[in-house]
Coordinates of C-alpha atoms in Angstrom, one line a residue:
Chain A
N1 CA 109.9 134.0 150.8
A2 CA 109.8 130.7 152.6
G3 CA 111.9 132.1 155.4
V4 CA 113.8 129.4 157.4
T5 CA 113.0 125.8 156.5
Q6 CA 114.0 122.7 158.4
T7 CA 113.8 119.0 157.5
P8 CA 112.8 116.6 158.7
E9 CA 110.0 117.6 161.0
F10 CA 110.2 114.5 163.1
Q11 CA 112.9 111.9 163.4
V12 CA 113.5 108.8 165.5
L13 CA 117.0 107.4 165.8
K14 CA 118.6 104.5 167.5
T15 CA 121.6 105.1 169.8
G16 CA 124.8 105.3 167.7
Q17 CA 123.1 106.2 164.4
S18 CA 124.2 109.4 162.7
M19 CA 122.0 111.9 160.8
T20 CA 121.9 115.4 159.4
L21 CA 119.3 117.9 160.2
Q22 CA 118.8 120.3 157.3
C23 CA 118.3 124.0 157.5
A24 CA 117.9 126.5 154.7
Q25 CA 117.0 130.2 154.5
D26 CA 116.1 132.4 151.5
M27 CA 116.6 135.8 153.1
N28 CA 120.3 136.2 152.3
H29 CA 121.1 136.3 156.0
E30 CA 124.7 136.0 156.9
Y31 CA 124.2 134.8 160.5
M32 CA 122.7 131.3 161.1
S33 CA 122.5 129.3 164.3
W34 CA 121.3 126.0 165.8
Y35 CA 119.5 125.7 169.2
R36 CA 118.2 122.9 171.1
Q37 CA 115.1 123.2 173.3
D38 CA 114.6 121.0 176.3
P39 CA 111.9 121.2 179.0
G40 CA 112.7 123.8 181.6
M41 CA 116.0 124.8 179.9
G42 CA 114.9 127.4 177.4
L43 CA 116.9 127.4 174.1
R44 CA 120.6 126.7 174.2
L45 CA 123.0 127.5 171.4
I46 CA 124.7 124.6 169.8
H47 CA 126.7 126.1 166.9
Y48 CA 126.5 129.3 164.8
S49 CA 127.9 130.8 161.7
V50 CA 128.6 134.4 160.8
G51 CA 128.9 133.6 157.1
A52 CA 129.8 131.0 154.5
G53 CA 132.9 129.1 155.5
I54 CA 132.8 130.4 159.1
T55 CA 131.4 128.4 162.0
D56 CA 131.9 128.4 165.8
Q57 CA 130.8 126.6 168.9
G58 CA 128.0 127.7 171.1
E59 CA 127.0 126.7 174.6
V60 CA 126.4 122.9 174.0
P61 CA 128.4 121.8 170.9
N62 CA 129.5 118.3 172.0
G63 CA 128.2 115.6 169.7
Y64 CA 127.3 117.9 166.9
N65 CA 129.1 119.1 163.8
V66 CA 128.2 121.9 161.4
S67 CA 129.5 123.3 158.1
R68 CA 128.5 126.4 156.0
S69 CA 129.4 126.0 152.4
T70 CA 126.7 128.4 151.1
T71 CA 124.9 131.4 152.6
E72 CA 121.6 129.6 152.3
D73 CA 122.3 126.2 154.0
F74 CA 123.5 125.3 157.5
P75 CA 123.2 121.6 158.2
L76 CA 123.6 120.1 161.7
R77 CA 125.2 116.6 161.9
L78 CA 124.7 114.3 164.8
L79 CA 127.8 112.1 164.8
S80 CA 126.7 109.2 167.0
A81 CA 123.2 109.8 168.5
A82 CA 122.7 109.4 172.2
P83 CA 119.4 109.5 174.2
S84 CA 120.6 112.8 175.8
Q85 CA 120.3 114.4 172.3
T86 CA 116.5 113.8 172.4
S87 CA 115.3 117.3 172.0
V88 CA 113.6 119.8 169.7
Y89 CA 116.1 121.5 167.4
F90 CA 115.6 125.0 165.9
C91 CA 117.6 126.6 163.2
A92 CA 117.6 130.4 163.0
S93 CA 118.9 133.2 160.8
S94 CA 119.5 136.9 161.2
I95 CA 120.8 139.9 159.3
Q96 CA 123.6 140.4 161.8
Q97 CA 124.7 138.5 164.9
G98 CA 123.4 139.8 168.2
I99 CA 121.9 143.0 167.0
Y100 CA 118.8 142.0 165.0
E101 CA 116.1 139.6 165.7
Q102 CA 116.5 136.0 164.6
Y103 CA 114.0 134.2 162.5
F104 CA 113.4 130.6 163.5
G105 CA 112.5 127.5 161.5
P106 CA 109.6 125.3 162.5
G107 CA 111.9 122.9 164.4
T108 CA 112.9 119.2 164.2
R109 CA 111.6 116.9 166.9
L110 CA 114.2 114.2 167.5
T111 CA 113.9 111.2 169.6
V112 CA 116.9 108.9 170.3
T113 CA 116.1 105.5 171.7
Chain B
A1 CA 128.8 136.4 181.3
Q2 CA 125.3 137.4 180.2
K3 CA 122.3 135.9 181.9
V4 CA 118.5 136.1 181.6
T5 CA 116.3 135.2 184.5
Q6 CA 112.6 134.5 184.1
A7 CA 111.6 133.7 187.7
Q8 CA 108.0 132.9 186.9
T9 CA 107.7 129.5 185.3
E10 CA 103.9 129.2 184.9
I11 CA 101.2 131.8 185.1
S12 CA 97.5 131.1 184.8
V13 CA 94.9 133.9 184.3
V14 CA 91.3 134.2 183.3
E15 CA 90.5 135.8 180.0
K16 CA 90.5 139.6 180.1
E17 CA 92.8 139.8 183.0
D18 CA 96.0 141.8 182.7
V19 CA 99.3 139.8 183.1
T20 CA 102.9 140.9 183.4
L21 CA 105.8 138.6 182.5
D22 CA 109.0 139.5 184.3
C23 CA 112.5 139.4 182.8
V24 CA 115.7 140.3 184.6
Y25 CA 119.0 140.3 182.9
E26 CA 122.7 140.5 183.7
T27 CA 125.4 141.9 181.5
R28 CA 128.7 143.7 181.8
D29 CA 128.3 145.4 178.5
T30 CA 126.9 148.9 178.0
T31 CA 125.6 148.1 174.6
Y32 CA 123.1 145.2 174.4
Y33 CA 119.8 144.1 172.9
L34 CA 116.8 142.6 174.6
F35 CA 114.2 140.5 172.8
W36 CA 110.9 138.8 173.6
Y37 CA 109.7 135.7 171.6
K38 CA 106.4 133.9 171.8
Q39 CA 106.1 130.1 171.3
P40 CA 102.5 129.1 170.9
P41 CA 101.3 125.5 171.4
S42 CA 102.0 124.8 167.7
G43 CA 105.7 125.1 168.6
E44 CA 107.1 127.8 166.3
L45 CA 109.1 130.8 167.7
V46 CA 107.7 134.2 166.9
F47 CA 109.6 137.4 167.4
L48 CA 107.7 140.1 169.3
I49 CA 110.1 143.0 170.1
R50 CA 113.7 144.1 170.1
R51 CA 115.0 146.9 172.3
N52 CA 118.5 148.3 172.5
S53 CA 120.2 149.4 175.7
F54 CA 120.1 153.1 174.8
D55 CA 116.4 153.3 174.3
E56 CA 114.5 153.1 177.6
Q57 CA 111.2 154.3 176.1
N58 CA 108.3 152.0 176.9
E59 CA 106.6 150.5 173.9
I60 CA 103.0 149.6 173.3
S61 CA 101.7 147.5 170.5
G62 CA 98.0 146.9 170.7
R63 CA 97.4 144.9 173.9
Y64 CA 101.1 144.3 174.4
S65 CA 103.4 146.7 176.2
W66 CA 107.0 146.5 177.4
N67 CA 108.7 148.3 180.3
F68 CA 112.5 148.5 180.0
Q69 CA 114.2 149.8 183.2
K70 CA 118.0 149.8 183.1
S71 CA 118.2 150.8 186.8
T72 CA 116.7 147.4 187.8
S73 CA 118.0 145.5 184.7
S74 CA 114.5 144.5 183.8
F75 CA 112.5 144.2 180.6
N76 CA 109.0 143.2 181.6
F77 CA 106.1 142.4 179.2
T78 CA 102.5 143.1 180.0
I79 CA 99.5 141.8 178.1
T80 CA 96.4 143.8 178.7
A81 CA 92.9 142.1 178.6
S82 CA 94.4 138.7 177.9
Q83 CA 92.9 136.3 175.4
V84 CA 93.0 132.6 175.0
V85 CA 95.2 133.0 172.0
D86 CA 97.8 134.5 174.2
S87 CA 98.4 131.1 175.8
A88 CA 102.0 130.3 174.9
V89 CA 105.5 130.1 176.3
Y90 CA 107.2 133.5 176.3
F91 CA 111.0 133.8 176.2
C92 CA 113.1 136.8 177.0
A93 CA 116.5 137.0 175.5
L94 CA 119.7 139.1 175.6
S95 CA 122.6 139.7 173.3
E96 CA 125.6 141.9 173.9
A97 CA 126.6 143.8 170.8
W98 CA 130.3 143.9 171.4
G99 CA 132.4 142.2 168.7
S100 CA 131.2 139.5 166.4
G101 CA 132.2 136.5 168.4
A102 CA 130.5 134.5 171.1
N103 CA 130.0 137.6 173.2
S104 CA 127.1 138.6 170.9
K105 CA 125.3 135.4 171.0
L106 CA 121.7 135.3 172.0
T107 CA 121.0 134.0 175.6
F108 CA 117.5 132.9 176.4
G109 CA 115.7 132.8 179.7
K110 CA 114.0 129.5 180.5
G111 CA 110.6 130.8 179.5
I112 CA 107.2 131.5 181.1
T113 CA 104.3 129.3 180.3
L114 CA 101.1 131.5 180.2
S115 CA 97.7 129.9 180.3
V116 CA 94.7 132.0 179.6
R117 CA 91.4 130.3 180.6
P118 CA 88.1 131.3 179.0

């Protein structure tokens, strides 16, 4: 099993550009989520999904969109990048929301200039 | 609302010292889950332990041990005889098990940076 994979590993964007961060898991997990990690802030939930076709907002959803067309994939879209979105983004998956541990991808390091 | 407080931000110890990382949580739910994750300098997040609110038994895994006390809402993590490879950021996290909506999302503390010097 590859576990949770994320692409790209690094990305530099200019303000106003859009892009999609890719996330895939091969563990048949229903629950997937996106977090951002900023210095001194811990990890904050952006969006999550409890299954294909179902998504919901987390703590810091503004400026991001998600969709879940398959169990395996959960892409995160930045609509119009801003310097405040410079961060490390982690995708995670779990058997069941809240109860079981989450498995994290390696992260995407995004810089917006 | 659920909350996790890791009051220690940075800890530095010399190899072979014991070190305890504190975690205090707040929740109104009676059923909840607590977690510890490790983030080494390479950046990935590694799951260490999960504990549910009905199981107050302490757990030991090699040099790692966890002390869960509901009376003080704490879930502390102790590393015995620390090693340089233990240098990492450690996160405590909490989820409430009620329902399947946002109430059961995982809330992280801000993390404790542990440096173990040789």
